[in-house]
One Martini backbone bead per residue (centre of mass of N, CA, C, O) as a GRO file, in nm:
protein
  306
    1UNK     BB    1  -6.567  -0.469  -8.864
    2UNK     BB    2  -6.631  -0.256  -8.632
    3UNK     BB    3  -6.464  -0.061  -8.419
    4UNK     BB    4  -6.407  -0.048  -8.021
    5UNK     BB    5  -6.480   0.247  -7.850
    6UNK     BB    6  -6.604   0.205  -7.544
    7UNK     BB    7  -6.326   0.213  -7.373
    8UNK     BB    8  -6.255   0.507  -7.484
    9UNK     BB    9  -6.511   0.630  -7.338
   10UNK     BB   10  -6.439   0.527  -7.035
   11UNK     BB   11  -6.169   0.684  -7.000
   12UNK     BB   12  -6.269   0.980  -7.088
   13UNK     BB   13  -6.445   0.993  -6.836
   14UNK     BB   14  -6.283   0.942  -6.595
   15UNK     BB   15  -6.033   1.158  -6.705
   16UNK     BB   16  -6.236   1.344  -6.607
   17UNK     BB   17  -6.256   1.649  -6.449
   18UNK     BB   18  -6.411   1.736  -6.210
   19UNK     BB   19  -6.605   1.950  -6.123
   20UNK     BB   20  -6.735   2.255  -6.000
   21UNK     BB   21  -6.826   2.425  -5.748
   22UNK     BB   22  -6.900   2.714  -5.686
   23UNK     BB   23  -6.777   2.749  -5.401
   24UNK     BB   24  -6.461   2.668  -5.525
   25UNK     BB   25  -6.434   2.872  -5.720
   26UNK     BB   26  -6.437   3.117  -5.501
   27UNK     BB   27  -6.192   3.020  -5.351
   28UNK     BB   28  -6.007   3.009  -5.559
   29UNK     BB   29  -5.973   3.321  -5.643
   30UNK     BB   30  -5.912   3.395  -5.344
   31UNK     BB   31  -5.653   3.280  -5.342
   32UNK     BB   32  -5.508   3.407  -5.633
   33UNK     BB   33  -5.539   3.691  -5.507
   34UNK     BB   34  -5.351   3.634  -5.252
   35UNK     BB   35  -5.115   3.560  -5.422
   36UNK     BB   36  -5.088   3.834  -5.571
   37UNK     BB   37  -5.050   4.021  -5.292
   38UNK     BB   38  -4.835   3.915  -5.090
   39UNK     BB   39  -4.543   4.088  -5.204
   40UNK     BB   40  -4.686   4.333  -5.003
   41UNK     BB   41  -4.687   4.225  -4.772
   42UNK     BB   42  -4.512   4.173  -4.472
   43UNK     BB   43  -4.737   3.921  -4.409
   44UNK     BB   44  -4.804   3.627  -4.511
   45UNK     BB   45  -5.062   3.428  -4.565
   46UNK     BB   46  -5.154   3.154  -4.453
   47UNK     BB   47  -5.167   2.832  -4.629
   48UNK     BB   48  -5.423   2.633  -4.657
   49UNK     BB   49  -5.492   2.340  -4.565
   50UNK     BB   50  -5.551   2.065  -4.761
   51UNK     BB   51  -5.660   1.899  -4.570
   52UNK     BB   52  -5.939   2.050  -4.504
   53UNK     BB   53  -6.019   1.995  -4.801
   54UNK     BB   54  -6.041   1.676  -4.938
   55UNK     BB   55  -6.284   1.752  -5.161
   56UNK     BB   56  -6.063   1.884  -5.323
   57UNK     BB   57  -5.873   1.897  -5.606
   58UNK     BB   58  -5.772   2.224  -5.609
   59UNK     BB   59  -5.454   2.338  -5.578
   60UNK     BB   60  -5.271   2.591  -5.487
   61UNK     BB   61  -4.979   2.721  -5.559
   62UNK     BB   62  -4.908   2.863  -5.302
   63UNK     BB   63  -4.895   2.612  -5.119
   64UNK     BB   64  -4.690   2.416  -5.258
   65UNK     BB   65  -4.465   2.581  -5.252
   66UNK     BB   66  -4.428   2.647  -4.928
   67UNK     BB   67  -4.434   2.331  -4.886
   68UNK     BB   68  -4.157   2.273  -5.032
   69UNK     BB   69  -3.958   2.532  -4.939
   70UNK     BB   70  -3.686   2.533  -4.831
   71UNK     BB   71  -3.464   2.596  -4.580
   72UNK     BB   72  -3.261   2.823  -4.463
   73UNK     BB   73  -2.911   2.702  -4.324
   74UNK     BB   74  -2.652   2.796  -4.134
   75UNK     BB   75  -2.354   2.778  -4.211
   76UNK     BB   76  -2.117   2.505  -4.184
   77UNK     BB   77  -1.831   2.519  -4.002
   78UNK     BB   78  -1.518   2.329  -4.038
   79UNK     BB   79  -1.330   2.170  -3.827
   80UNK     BB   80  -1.082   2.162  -3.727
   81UNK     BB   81  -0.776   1.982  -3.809
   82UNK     BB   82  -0.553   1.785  -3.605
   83UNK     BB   83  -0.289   1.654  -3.601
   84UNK     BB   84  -0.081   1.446  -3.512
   85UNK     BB   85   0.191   1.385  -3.257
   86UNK     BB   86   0.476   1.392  -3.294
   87UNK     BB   87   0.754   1.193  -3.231
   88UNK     BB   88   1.006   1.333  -3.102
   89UNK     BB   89   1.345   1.348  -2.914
   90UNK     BB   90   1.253   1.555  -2.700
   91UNK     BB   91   0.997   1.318  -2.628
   92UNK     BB   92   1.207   1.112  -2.460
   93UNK     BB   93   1.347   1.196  -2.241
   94UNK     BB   94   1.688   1.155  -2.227
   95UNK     BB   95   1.767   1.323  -1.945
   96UNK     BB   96   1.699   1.137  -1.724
   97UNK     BB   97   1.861   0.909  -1.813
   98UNK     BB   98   2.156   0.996  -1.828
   99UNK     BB   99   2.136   1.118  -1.531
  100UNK     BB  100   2.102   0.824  -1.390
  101UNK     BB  101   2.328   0.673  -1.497
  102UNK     BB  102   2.573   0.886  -1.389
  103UNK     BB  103   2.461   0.820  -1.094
  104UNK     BB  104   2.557   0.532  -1.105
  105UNK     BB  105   2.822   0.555  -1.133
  106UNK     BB  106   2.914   0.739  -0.933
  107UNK     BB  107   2.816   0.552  -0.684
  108UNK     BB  108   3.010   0.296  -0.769
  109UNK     BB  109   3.276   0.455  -0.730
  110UNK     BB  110   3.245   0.574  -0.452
  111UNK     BB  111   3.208   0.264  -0.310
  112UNK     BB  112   3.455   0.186  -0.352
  113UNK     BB  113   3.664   0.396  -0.256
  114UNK     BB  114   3.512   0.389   0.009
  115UNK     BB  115   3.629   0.084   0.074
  116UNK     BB  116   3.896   0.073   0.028
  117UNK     BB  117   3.982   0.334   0.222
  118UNK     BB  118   3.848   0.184   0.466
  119UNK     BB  119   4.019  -0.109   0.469
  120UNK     BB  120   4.285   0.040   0.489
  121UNK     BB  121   4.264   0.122   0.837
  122UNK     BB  122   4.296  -0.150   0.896
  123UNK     BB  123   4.483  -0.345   1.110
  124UNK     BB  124   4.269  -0.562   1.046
  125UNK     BB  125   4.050  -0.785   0.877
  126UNK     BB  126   3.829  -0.717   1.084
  127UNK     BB  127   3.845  -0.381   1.052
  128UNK     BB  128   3.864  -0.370   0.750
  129UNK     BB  129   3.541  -0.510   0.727
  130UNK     BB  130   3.412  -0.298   0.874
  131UNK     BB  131   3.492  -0.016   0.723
  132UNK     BB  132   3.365  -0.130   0.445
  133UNK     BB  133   3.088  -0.095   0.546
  134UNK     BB  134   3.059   0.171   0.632
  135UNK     BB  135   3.159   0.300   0.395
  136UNK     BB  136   2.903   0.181   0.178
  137UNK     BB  137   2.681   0.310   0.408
  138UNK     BB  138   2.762   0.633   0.362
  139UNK     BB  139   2.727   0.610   0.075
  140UNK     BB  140   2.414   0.524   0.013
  141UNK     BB  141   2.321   0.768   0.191
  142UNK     BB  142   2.373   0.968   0.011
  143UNK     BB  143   2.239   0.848  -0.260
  144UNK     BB  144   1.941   0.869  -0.089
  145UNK     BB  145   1.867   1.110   0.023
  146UNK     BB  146   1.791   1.309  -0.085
  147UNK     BB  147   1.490   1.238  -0.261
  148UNK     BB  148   1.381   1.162   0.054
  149UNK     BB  149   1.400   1.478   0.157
  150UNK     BB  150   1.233   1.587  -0.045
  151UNK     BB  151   0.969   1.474  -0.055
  152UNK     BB  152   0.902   1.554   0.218
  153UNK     BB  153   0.913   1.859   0.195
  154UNK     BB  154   0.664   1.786  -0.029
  155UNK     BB  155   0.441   1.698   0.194
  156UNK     BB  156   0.494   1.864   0.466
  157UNK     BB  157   0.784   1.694   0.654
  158UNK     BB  158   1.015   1.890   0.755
  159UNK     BB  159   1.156   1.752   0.977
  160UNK     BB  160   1.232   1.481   0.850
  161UNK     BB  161   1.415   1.668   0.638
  162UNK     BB  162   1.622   1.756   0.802
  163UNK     BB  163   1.711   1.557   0.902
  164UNK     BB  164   1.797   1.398   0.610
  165UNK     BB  165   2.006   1.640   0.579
  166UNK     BB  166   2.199   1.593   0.819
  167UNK     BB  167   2.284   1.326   0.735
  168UNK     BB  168   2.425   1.382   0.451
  169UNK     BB  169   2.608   1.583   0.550
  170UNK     BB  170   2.769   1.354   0.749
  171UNK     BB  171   2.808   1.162   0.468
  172UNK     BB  172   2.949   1.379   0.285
  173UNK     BB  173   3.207   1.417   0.441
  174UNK     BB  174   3.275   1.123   0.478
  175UNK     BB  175   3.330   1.043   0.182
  176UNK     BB  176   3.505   1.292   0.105
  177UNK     BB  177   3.757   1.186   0.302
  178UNK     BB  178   3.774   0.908   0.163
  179UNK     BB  179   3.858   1.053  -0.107
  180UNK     BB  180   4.064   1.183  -0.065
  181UNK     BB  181   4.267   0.998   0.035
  182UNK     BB  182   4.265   0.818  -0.218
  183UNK     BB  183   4.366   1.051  -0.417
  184UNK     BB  184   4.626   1.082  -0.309
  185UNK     BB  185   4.753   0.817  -0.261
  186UNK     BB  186   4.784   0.791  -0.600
  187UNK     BB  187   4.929   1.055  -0.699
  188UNK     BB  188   5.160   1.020  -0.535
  189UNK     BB  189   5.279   0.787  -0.614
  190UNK     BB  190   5.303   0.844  -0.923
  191UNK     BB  191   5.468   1.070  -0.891
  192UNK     BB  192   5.729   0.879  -0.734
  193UNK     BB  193   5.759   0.709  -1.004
  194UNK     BB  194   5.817   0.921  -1.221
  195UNK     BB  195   6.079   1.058  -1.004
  196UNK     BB  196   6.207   0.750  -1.025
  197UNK     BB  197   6.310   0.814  -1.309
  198UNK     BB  198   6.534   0.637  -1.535
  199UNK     BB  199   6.760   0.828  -1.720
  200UNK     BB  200   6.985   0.900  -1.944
  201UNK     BB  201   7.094   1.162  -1.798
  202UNK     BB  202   7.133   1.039  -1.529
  203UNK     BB  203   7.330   0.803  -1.644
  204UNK     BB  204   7.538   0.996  -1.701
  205UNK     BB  205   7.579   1.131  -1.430
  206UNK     BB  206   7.650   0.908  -1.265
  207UNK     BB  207   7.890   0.839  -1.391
  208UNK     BB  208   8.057   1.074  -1.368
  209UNK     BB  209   8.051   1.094  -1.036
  210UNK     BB  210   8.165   0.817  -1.019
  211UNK     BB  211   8.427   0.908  -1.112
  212UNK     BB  212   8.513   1.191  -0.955
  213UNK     BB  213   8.554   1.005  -0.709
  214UNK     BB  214   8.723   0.819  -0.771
  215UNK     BB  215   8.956   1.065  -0.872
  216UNK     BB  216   8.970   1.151  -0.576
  217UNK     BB  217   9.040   0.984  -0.414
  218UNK     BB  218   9.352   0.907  -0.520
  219UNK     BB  219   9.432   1.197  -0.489
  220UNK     BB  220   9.364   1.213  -0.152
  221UNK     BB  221   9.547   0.983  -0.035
  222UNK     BB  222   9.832   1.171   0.018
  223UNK     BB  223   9.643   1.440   0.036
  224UNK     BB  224   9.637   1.800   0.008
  225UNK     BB  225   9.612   1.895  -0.327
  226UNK     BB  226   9.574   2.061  -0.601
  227UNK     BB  227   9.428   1.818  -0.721
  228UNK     BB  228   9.234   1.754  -0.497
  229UNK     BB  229   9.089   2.017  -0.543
  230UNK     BB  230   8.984   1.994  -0.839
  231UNK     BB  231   8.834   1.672  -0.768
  232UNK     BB  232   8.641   1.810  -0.607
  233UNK     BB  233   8.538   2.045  -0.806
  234UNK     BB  234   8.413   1.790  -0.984
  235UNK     BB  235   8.238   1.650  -0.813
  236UNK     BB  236   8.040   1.886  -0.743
  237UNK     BB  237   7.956   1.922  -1.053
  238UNK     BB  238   7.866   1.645  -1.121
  239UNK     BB  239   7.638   1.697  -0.867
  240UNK     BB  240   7.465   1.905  -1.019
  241UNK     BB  241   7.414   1.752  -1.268
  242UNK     BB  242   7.235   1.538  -1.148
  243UNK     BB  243   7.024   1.718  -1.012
  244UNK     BB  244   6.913   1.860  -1.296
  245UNK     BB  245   6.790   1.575  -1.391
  246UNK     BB  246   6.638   1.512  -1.173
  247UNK     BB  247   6.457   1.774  -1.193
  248UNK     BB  248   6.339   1.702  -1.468
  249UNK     BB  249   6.187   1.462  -1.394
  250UNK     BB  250   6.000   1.598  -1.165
  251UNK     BB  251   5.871   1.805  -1.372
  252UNK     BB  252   5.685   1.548  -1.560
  253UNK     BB  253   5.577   1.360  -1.348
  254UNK     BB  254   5.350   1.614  -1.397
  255UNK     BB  255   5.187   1.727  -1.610
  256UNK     BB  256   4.918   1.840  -1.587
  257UNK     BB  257   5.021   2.065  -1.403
  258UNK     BB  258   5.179   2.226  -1.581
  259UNK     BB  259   4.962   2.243  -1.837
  260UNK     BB  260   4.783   2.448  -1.627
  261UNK     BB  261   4.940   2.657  -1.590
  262UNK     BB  262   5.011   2.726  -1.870
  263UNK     BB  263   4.719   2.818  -1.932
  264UNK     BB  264   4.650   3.014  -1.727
  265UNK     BB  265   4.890   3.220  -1.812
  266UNK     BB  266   4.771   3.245  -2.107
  267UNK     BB  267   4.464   3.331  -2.066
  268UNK     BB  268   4.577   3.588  -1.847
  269UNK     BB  269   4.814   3.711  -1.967
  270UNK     BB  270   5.009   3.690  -1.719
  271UNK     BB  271   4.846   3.724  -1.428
  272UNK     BB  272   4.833   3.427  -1.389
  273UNK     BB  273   5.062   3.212  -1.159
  274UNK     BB  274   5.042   2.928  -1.054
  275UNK     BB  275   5.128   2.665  -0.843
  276UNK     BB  276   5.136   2.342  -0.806
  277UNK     BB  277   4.961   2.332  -0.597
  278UNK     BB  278   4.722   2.444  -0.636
  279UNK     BB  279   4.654   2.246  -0.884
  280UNK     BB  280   4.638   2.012  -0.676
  281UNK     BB  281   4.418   2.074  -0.492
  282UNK     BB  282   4.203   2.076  -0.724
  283UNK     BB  283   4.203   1.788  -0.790
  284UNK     BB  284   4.158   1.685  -0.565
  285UNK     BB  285   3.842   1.811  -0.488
  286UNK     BB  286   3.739   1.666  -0.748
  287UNK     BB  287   3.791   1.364  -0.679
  288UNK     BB  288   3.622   1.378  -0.448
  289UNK     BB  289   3.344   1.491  -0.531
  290UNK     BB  290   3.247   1.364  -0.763
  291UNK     BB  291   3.160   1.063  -0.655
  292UNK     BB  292   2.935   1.240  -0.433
  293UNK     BB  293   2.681   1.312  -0.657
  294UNK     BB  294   2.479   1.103  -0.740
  295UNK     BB  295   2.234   1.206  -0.565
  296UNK     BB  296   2.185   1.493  -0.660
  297UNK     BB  297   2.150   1.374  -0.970
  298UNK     BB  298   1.938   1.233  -0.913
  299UNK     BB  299   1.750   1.467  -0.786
  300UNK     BB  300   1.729   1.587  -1.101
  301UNK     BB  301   1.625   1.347  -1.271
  302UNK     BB  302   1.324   1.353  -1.115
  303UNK     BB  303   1.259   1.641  -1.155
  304UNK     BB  304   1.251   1.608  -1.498
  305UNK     BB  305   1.017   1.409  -1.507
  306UNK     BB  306   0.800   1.588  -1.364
   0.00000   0.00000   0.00000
């Protein structure tokens, strides 16, 4: 039985591309001739659209080309990446919380200071706790005017910032003179405690006088005579050997004032010579004013904040 191959002849039939007409011959070369000459011309002609001919089978290569290759696009720089960042410790603020914090603690301070010795003032119970309010309302206007007369003056009510610094200045001045206060009687007591300690060099010399007046006494009962001159001028010698013990005890009474001298000196390579008084007052006026200091210190503290 001989093979079918009618079926190989009607595939060979379809597959066969259609004949092309004159006119598209005509077209085609002249496109092709085109096409050739493009890259001499400075402006290359539009390759026409393969749409407007639907019915021709054969299109252009270079009208394919063009119609494929991709444009080129302006390099793309990319944006710089910021990290993220980090928080350190000098990004805490702790310096505005440390100074809330010590003005806070001195203004407690100076509350107390300044009630105790405003209640010390008073001849009765009722007057030394009326002083003790005053002086409690003294200190807390102390403590919270700055602040207040601050922010006034920056919004722009001038008088009233001046009020309340007026106002500070009397109460600022009331708190300073109730520390003052405070701190002598403190300083003093304690200095007449410590210069009225008896030392063993004390306690030997005062028996030494006891015995010398003893002696001088037995000696000069009978009149006066050479052994009771000699025992007089025992006991005066007795008596100075006395003093000179009370008085190592009160240079010592206050180290402070001493060890500050003694520094002074050494520093100015002995050029200042400051007396005992000079150094009492500097603490007397640092002890009085440093608890008043509350306000100005939170005042200080919020404009780190800000």
């Amino acid at each position: 039985m001989a093979p079918d191959t009618s079926a190989a002849v009607i595939s060979l039939r379809q597959s066969a591309p259609k004949a092309m007409t004159a006119a598209q011959r005509a077209k085609a070369y002249r496109d092709r001739k085109k096409a050739k000459l493009a890259p001499t011309n400075a402006h290359p002609p539009q390759p026409a659209d393969p749409l407007e001919n639907s019915d021709a089978s054969v299109v252009p290569l270079a009208a394919v080309t063009a119609l494929v290759t991709p444009q080129k696009l302006p390099p793309v720089t990319p944006a710089p990446v910021t990290p993220p960042a980090v928080v350190t410790p000098s990004r805490l603020q702790l310096a505005p919380i440390l100074l809330t914090i010590a003005a806070f603690a001195l203004a407690a301070v100076g509350v107390a200071i300044n009630g105790w010795f405003a209640r010390s003032l008073g001849s009765s119970d009722f007057a030394g706790w009326l002083f003790l309010a005053l002086g409690v309302a003294a200190d807390l206007i102390a403590l919270g005017m700055p602040s207040r007369a601050a922010n006034l003056w920056q919004i722009g009510q001038r008088a009233a910032s001046l009020v309340g610094w007026a106002l500070w200045l009397v109460t600022f001045v009331f708190v300073v003179t109730a520390g003052l206060g405070f701190a002598s009687t403190n300083v003093s007591d304690v200095t007449l405690a410590r210069a009225s300690r008896v030392t063993p060099a004390v306690t030997a010399a005062q028996s030494a006088l006891s015995d010398a007046i003893a002696s001088r006494d037995r000696e000069c009962r009978g009149g006066v005579g050479k052994f009771c001159r000699e025992r007089e001028a025992a006991v005066i010698e007795r008596r100075q050997v006395l003093d000179g013990a009370l008085a190592a005890v009160r240079e010592i009474a206050d180290p402070q004032t001493d060890a500050a001298i003694k520094l002074v000196a050494w520093a100015s390579f002995g050029t200042l010579r400051p007396v005992p008084e000079d150094f009492g007052m500097l603490r007397l006026m640092l002890l009085a004013l440093l608890p008043q200091f509350g306000g100005l210190l939170m005042l200080v503290a919020r404009r780190c904040e800000a």
